[in-house]
Short mmCIF file of N, CA and C in Angstrom, two decimals:
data_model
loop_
_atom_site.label_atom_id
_atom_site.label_comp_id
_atom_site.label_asym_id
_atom_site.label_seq_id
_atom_site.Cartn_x
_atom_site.Cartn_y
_atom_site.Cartn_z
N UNK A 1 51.43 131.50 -59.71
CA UNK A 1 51.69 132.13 -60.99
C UNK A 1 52.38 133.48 -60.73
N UNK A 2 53.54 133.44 -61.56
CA UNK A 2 54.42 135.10 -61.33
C UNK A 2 53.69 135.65 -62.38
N UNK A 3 53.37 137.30 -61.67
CA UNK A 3 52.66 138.07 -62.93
C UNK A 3 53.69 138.88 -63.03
N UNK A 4 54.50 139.09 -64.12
CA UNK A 4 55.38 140.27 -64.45
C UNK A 4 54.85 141.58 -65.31
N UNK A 5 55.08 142.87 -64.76
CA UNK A 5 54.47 144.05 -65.08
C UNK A 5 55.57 144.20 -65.73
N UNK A 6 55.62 144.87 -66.98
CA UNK A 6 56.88 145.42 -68.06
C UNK A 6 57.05 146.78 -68.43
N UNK A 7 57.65 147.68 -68.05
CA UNK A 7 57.19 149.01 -68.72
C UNK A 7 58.76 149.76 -69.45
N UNK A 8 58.63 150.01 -70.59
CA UNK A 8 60.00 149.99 -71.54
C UNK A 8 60.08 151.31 -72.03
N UNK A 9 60.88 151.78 -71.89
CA UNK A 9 60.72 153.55 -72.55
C UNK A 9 61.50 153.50 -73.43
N UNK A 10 61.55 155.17 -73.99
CA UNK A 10 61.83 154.48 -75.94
C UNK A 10 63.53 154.04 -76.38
N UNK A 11 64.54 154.69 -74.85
CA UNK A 11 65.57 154.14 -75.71
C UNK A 11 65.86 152.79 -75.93
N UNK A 12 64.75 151.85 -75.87
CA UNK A 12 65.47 150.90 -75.51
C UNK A 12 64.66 149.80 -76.65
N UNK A 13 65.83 149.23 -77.51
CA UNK A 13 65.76 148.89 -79.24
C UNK A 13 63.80 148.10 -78.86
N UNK A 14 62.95 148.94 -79.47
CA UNK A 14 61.74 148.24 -80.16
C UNK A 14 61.61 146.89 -80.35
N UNK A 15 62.63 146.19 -81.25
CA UNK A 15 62.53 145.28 -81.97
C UNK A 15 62.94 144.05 -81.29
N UNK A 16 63.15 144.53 -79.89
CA UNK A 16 63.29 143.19 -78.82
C UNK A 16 61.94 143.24 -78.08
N UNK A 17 61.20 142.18 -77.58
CA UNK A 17 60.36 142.21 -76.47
C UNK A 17 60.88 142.13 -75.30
N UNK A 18 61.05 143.40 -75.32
CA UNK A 18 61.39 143.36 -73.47
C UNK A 18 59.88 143.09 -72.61
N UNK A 19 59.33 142.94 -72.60
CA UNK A 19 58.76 141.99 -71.58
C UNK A 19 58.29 140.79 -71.47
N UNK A 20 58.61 139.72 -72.89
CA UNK A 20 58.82 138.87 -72.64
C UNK A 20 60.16 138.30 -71.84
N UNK A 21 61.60 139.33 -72.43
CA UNK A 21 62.51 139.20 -71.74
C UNK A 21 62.73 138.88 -69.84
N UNK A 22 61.48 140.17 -69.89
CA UNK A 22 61.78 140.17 -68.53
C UNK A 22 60.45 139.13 -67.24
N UNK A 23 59.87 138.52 -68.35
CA UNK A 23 58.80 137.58 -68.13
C UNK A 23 60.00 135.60 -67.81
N UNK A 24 60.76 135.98 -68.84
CA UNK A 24 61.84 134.57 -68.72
C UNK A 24 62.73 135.00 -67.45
N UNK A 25 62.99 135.59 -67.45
CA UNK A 25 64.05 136.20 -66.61
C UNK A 25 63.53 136.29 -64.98
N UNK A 26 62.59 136.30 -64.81
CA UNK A 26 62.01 137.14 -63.45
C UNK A 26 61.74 135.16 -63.12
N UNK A 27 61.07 134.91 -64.00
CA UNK A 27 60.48 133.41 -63.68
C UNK A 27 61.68 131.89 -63.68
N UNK A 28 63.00 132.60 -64.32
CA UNK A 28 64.20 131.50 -64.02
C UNK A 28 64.32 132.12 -62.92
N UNK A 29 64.49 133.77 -62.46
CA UNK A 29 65.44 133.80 -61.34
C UNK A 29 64.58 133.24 -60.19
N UNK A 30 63.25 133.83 -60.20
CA UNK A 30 62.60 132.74 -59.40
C UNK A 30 62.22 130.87 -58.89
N UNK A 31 62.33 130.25 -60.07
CA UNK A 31 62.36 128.84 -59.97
C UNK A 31 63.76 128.71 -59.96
N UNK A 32 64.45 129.00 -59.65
CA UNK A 32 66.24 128.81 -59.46
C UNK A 32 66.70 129.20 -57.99
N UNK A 33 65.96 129.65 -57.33
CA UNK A 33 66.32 130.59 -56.25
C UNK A 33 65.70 129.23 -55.37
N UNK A 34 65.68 129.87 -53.71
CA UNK A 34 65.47 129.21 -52.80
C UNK A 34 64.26 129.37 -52.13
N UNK A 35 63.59 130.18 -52.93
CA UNK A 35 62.09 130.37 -52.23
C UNK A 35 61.29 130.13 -54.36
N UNK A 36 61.73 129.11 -54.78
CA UNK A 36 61.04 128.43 -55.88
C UNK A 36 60.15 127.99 -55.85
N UNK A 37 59.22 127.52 -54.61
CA UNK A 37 57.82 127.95 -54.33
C UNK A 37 57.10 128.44 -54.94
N UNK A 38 57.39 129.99 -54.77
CA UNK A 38 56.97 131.37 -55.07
C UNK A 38 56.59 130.78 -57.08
N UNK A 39 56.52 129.92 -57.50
CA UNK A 39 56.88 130.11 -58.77
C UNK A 39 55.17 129.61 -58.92
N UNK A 40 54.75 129.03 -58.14
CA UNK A 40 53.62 128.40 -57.83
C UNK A 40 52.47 129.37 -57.13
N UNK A 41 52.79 130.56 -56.79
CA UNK A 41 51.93 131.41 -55.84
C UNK A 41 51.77 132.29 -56.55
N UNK A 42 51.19 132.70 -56.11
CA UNK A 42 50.44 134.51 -57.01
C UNK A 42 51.46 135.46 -55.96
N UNK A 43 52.12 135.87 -57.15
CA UNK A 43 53.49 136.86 -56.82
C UNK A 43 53.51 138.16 -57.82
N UNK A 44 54.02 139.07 -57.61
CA UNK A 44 54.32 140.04 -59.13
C UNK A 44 55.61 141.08 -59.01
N UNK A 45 55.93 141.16 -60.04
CA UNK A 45 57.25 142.09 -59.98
C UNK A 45 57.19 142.49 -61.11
N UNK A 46 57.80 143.80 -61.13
CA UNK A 46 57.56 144.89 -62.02
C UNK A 46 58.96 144.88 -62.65
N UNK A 47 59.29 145.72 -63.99
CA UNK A 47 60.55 145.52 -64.36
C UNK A 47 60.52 147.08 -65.22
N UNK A 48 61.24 147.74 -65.23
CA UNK A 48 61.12 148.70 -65.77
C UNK A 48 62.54 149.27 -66.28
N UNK A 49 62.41 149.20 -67.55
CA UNK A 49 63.30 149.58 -68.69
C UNK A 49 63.48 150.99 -69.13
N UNK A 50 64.39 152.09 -68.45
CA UNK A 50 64.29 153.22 -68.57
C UNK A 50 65.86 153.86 -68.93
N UNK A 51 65.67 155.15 -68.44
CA UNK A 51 67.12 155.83 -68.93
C UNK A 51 67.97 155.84 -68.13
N UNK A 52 69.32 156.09 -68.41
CA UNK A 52 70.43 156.35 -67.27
C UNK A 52 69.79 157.39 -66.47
N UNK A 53 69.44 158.87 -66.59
CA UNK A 53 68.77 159.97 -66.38
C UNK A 53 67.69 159.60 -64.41
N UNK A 54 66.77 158.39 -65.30
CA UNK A 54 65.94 158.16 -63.95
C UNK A 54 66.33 157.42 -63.12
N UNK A 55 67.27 156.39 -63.77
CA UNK A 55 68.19 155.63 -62.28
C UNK A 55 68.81 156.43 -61.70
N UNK A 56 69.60 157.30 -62.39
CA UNK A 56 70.30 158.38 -61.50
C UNK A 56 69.26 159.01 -60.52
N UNK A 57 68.57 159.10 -60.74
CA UNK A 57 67.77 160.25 -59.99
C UNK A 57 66.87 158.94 -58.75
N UNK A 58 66.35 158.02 -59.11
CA UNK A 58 66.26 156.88 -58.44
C UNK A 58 67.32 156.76 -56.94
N UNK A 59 68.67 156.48 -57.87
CA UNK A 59 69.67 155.91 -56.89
C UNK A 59 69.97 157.09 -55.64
N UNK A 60 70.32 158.70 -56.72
CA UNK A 60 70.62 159.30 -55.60
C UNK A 60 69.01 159.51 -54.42
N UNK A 61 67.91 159.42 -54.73
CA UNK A 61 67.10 159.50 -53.77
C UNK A 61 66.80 158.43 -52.46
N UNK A 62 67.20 157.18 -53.38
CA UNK A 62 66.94 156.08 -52.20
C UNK A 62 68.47 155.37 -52.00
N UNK A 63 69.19 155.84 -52.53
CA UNK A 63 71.02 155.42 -51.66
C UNK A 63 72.20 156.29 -51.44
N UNK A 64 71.58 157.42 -51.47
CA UNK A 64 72.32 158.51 -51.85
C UNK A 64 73.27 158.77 -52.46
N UNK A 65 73.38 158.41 -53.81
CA UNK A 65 74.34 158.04 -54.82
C UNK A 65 73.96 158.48 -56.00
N UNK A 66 74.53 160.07 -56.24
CA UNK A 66 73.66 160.71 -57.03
C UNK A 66 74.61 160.38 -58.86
N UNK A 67 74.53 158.55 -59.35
CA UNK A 67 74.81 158.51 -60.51
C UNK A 67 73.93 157.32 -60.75
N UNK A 68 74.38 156.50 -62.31
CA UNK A 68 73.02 155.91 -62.95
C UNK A 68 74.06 154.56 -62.39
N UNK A 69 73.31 153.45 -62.24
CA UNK A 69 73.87 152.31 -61.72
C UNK A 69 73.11 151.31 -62.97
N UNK A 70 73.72 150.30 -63.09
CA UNK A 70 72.75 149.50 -64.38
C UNK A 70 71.37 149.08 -63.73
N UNK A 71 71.40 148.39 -62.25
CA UNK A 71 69.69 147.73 -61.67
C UNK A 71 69.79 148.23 -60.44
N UNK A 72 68.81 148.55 -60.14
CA UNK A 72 67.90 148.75 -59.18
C UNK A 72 66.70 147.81 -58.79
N UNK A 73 66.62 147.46 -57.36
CA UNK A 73 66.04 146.51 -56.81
C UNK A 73 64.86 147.06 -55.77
N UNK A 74 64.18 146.94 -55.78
CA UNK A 74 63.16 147.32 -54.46
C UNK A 74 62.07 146.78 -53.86
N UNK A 75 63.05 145.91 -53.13
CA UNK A 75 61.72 144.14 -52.29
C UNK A 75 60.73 145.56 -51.86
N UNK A 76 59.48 144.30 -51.76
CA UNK A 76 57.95 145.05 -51.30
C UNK A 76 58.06 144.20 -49.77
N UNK A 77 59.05 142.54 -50.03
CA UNK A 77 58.16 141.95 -48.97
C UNK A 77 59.49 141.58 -48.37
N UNK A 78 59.50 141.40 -46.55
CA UNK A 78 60.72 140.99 -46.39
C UNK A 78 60.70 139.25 -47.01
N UNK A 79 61.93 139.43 -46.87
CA UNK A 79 62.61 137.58 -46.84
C UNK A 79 61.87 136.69 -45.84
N UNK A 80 61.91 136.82 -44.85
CA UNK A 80 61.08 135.97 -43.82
C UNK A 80 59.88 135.85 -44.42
N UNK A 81 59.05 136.81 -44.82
CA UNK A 81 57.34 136.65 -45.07
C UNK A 81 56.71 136.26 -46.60
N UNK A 82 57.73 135.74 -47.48
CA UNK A 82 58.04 135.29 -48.89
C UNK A 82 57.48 133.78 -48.36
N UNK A 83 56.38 133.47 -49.55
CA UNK A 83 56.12 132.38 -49.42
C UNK A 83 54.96 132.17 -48.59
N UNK A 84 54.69 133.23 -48.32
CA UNK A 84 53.09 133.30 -46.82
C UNK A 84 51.88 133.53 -47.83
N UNK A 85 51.02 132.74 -47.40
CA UNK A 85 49.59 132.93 -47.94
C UNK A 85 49.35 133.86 -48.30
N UNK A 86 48.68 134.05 -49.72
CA UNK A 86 48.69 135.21 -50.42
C UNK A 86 48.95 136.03 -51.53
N UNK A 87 48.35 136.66 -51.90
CA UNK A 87 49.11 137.30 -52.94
C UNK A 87 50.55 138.19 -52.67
N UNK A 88 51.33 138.28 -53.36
CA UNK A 88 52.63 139.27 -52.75
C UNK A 88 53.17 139.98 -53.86
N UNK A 89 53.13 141.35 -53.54
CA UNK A 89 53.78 142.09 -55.00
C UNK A 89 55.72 141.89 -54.13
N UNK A 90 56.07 141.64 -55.07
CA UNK A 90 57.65 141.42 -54.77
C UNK A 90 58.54 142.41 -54.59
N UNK A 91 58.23 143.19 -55.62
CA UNK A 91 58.78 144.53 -55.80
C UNK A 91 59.14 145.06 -57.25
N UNK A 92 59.77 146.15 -57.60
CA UNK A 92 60.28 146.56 -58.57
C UNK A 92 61.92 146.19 -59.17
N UNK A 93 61.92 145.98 -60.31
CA UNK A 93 63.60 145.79 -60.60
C UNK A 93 63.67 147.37 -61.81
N UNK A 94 64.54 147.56 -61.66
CA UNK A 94 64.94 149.18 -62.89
C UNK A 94 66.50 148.97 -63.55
N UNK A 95 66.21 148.87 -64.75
CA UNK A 95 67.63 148.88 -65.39
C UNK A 95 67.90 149.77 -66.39
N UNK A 96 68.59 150.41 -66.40
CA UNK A 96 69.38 151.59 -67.53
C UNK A 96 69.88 151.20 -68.36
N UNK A 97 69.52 151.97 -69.42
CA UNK A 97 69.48 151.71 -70.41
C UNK A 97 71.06 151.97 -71.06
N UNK A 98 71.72 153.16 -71.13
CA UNK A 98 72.77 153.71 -71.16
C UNK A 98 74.07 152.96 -70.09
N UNK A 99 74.04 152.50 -68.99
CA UNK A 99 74.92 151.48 -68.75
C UNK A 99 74.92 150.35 -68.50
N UNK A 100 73.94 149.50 -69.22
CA UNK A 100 73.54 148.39 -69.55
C UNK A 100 74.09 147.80 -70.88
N UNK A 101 73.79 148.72 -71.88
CA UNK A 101 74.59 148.49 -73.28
C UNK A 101 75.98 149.15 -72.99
N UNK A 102 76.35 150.15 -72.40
CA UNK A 102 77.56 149.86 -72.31
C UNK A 102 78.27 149.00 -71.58
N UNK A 103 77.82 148.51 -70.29
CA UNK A 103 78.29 146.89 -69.94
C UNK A 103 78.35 146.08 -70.60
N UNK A 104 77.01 146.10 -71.72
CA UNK A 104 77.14 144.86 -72.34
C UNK A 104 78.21 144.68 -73.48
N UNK A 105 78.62 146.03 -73.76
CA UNK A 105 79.49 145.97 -74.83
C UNK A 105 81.13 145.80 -74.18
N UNK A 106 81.09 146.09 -73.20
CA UNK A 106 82.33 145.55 -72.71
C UNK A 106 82.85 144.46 -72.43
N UNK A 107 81.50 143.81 -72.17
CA UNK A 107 81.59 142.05 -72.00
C UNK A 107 81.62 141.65 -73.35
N UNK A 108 81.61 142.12 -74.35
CA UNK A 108 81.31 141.95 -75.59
C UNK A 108 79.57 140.53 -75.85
N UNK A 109 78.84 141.06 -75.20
CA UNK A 109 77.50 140.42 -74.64
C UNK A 109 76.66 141.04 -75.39
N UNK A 110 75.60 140.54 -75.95
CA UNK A 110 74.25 141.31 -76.81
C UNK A 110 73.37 141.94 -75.45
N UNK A 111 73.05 143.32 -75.84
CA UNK A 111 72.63 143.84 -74.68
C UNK A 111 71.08 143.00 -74.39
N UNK A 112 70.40 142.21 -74.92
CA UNK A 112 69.16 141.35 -74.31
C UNK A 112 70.06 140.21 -73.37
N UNK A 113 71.40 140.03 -73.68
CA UNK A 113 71.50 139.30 -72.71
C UNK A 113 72.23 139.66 -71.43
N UNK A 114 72.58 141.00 -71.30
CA UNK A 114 72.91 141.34 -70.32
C UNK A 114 71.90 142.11 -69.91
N UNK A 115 70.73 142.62 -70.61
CA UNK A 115 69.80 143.00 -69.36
C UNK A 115 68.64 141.44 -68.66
N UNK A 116 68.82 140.62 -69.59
CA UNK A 116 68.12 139.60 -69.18
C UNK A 116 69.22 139.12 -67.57
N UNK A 117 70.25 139.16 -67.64
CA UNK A 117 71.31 138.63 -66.06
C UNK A 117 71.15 140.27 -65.20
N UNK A 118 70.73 141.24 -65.44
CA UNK A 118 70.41 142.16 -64.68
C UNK A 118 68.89 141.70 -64.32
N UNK A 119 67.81 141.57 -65.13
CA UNK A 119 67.03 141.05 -64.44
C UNK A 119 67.01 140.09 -63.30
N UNK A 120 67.69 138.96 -63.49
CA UNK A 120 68.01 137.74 -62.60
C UNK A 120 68.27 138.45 -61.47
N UNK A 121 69.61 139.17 -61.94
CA UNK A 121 69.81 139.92 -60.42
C UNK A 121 69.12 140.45 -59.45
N UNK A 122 68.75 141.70 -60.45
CA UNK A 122 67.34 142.37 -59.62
C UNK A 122 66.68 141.42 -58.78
N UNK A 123 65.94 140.56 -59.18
CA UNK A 123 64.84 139.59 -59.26
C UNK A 123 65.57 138.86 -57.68
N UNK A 124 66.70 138.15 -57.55
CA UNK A 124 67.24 137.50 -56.69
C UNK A 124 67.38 138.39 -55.26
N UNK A 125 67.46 139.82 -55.67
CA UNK A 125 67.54 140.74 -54.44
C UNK A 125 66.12 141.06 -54.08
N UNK A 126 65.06 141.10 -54.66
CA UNK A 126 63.65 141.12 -54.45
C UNK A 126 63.69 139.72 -53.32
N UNK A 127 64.18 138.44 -53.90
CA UNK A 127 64.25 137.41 -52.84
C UNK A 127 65.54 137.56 -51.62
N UNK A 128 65.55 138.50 -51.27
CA UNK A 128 66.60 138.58 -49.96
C UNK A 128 68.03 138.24 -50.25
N UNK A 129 68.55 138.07 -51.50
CA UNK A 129 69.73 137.67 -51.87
C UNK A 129 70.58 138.75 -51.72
N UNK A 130 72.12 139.09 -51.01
CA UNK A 130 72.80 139.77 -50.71
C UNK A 130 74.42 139.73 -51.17
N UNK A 131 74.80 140.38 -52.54
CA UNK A 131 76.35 139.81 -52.29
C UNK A 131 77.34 140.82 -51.53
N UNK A 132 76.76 141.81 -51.02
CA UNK A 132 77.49 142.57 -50.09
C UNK A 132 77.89 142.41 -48.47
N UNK A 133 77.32 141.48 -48.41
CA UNK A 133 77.52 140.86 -46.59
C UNK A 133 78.20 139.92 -46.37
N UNK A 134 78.44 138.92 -47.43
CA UNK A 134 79.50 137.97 -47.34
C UNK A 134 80.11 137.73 -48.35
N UNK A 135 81.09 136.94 -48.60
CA UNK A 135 81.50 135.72 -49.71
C UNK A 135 80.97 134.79 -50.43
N UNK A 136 80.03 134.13 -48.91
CA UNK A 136 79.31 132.96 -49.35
C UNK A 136 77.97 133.80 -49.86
N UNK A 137 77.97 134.58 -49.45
CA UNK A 137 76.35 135.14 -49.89
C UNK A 137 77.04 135.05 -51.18
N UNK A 138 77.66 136.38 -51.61
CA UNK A 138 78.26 136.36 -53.07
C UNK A 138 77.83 135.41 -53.92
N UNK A 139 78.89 134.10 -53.24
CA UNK A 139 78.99 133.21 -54.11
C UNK A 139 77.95 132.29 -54.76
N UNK A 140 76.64 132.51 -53.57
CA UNK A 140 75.55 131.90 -53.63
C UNK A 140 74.94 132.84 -54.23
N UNK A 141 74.69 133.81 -54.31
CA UNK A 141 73.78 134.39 -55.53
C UNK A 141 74.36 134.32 -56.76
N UNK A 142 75.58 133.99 -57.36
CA UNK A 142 76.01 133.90 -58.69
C UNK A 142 75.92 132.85 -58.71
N UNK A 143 75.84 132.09 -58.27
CA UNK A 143 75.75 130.55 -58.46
C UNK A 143 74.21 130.21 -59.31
N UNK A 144 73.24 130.96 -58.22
CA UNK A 144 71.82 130.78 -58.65
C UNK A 144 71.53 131.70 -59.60
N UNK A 145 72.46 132.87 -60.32
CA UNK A 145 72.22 133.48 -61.57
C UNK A 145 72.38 132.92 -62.58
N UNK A 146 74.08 131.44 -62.31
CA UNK A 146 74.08 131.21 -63.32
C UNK A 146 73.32 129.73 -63.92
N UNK A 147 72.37 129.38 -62.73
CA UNK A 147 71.87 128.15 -63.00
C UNK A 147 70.28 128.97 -63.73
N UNK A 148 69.81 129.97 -63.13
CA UNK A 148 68.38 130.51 -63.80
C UNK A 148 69.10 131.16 -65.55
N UNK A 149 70.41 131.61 -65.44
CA UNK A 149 70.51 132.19 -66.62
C UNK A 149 70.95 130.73 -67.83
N UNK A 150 71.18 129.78 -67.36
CA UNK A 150 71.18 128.63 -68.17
C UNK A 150 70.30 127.81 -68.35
N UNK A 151 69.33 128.22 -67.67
CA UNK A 151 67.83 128.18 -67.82
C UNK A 151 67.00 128.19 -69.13
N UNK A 152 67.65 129.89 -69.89
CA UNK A 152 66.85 130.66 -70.26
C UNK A 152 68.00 130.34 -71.55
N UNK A 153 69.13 129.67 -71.90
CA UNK A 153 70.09 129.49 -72.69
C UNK A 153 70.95 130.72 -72.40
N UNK A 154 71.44 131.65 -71.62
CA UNK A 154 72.46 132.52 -71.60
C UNK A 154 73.68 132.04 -70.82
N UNK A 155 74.56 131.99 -71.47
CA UNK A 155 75.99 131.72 -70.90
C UNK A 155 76.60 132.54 -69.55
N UNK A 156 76.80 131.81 -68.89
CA UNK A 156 77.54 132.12 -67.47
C UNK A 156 78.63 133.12 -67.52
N UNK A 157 78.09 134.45 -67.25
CA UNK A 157 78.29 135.84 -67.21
C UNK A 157 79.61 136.15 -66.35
N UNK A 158 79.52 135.29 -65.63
CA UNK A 158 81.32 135.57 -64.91
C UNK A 158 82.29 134.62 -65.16
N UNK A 159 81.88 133.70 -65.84
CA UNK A 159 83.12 132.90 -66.68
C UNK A 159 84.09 133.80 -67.21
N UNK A 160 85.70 134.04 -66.69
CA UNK A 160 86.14 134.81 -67.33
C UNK A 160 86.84 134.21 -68.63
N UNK A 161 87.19 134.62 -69.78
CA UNK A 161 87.53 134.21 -70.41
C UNK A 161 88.77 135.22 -71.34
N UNK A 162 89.90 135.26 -71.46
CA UNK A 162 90.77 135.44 -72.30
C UNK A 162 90.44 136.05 -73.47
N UNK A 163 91.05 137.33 -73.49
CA UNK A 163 90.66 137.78 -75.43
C UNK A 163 92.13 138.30 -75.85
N UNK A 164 92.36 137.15 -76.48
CA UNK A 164 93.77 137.48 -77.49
C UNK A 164 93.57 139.04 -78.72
N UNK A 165 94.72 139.79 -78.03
CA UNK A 165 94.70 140.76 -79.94
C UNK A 165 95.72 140.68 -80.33
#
């Protein structure tokens, strides 16, 4: 059983449940992934819905990158030891609030559904997923975003598509 911890601060619209959001989201990217196991084990990951302000301050402390990034990822457990007897906290995912809706508005995307594919993300790098080391890595973690995010009914986020004006 995945236990997802939710914690939402106020900019971020009331009138959605973000932690059910991030309860669908954490549990496709997990049964979609390659350690889908885990979906079956006592696991937990935290998700935390905050401001541009604390990612910034987040990112520049642990990547030295002193601006707000939309997610933040932070495995508890390596990749090798995923899936070992036990309980396992997974780690934390953090998404901003301030360039999250503005991503999402550029994709022209409802921002629940672009923080729900930031979750995935997050969630997939908690499982050792990397698109910075290869191609194929790349290609294999979007692949498995867009099979957990069609999961959950959200449309495949890098489909590019044409906008006539």
């Amino acid at each position: 059983m995945i236990l997802v911890e939710a914690d939402v601060s106020g900019e971020w619209d009331s009138s959605t449940d973000w932690s059910a959001l991030a309860e669908r989201s954490v549990s496709a990217a997990i049964g979609h992934s390659r350690h889908a196991d885990l979906a079956s084990a006592e696991a937990e990951v935290s998700v935390k819905f905050t401001s541009d302000e604390e990612v910034r301050a987040l990112n520049a402390a642990w990547r030295g990158k002193d601006k707000p990034t939309n997610v933040l990822s932070f495995p508890m457990v390596e990749e090798a030891r995923l899936g070992s007897p036990g309980e396992a906290l997974l780690g934390d995912v953090v998404l901003a609030h301030g360039v999250c809706a503005a991503e999402a508005a550029d994709r022209r995307v409802t921002i629940e559904a672009h923080a729900a594919h930031l979750v995935v993300h997050g969630t997939l790098h908690l499982l050792g997923y990397d698109h910075d080391t290869s191609e194929a890595d790349a290609e294999e973690m979007e692949e498995t975003e867009r099979r957990a995010l069609a999961a959950i009914g959200i449309a495949d986020p890098y489909q590019v598509t044409e906008v006539h004006t």
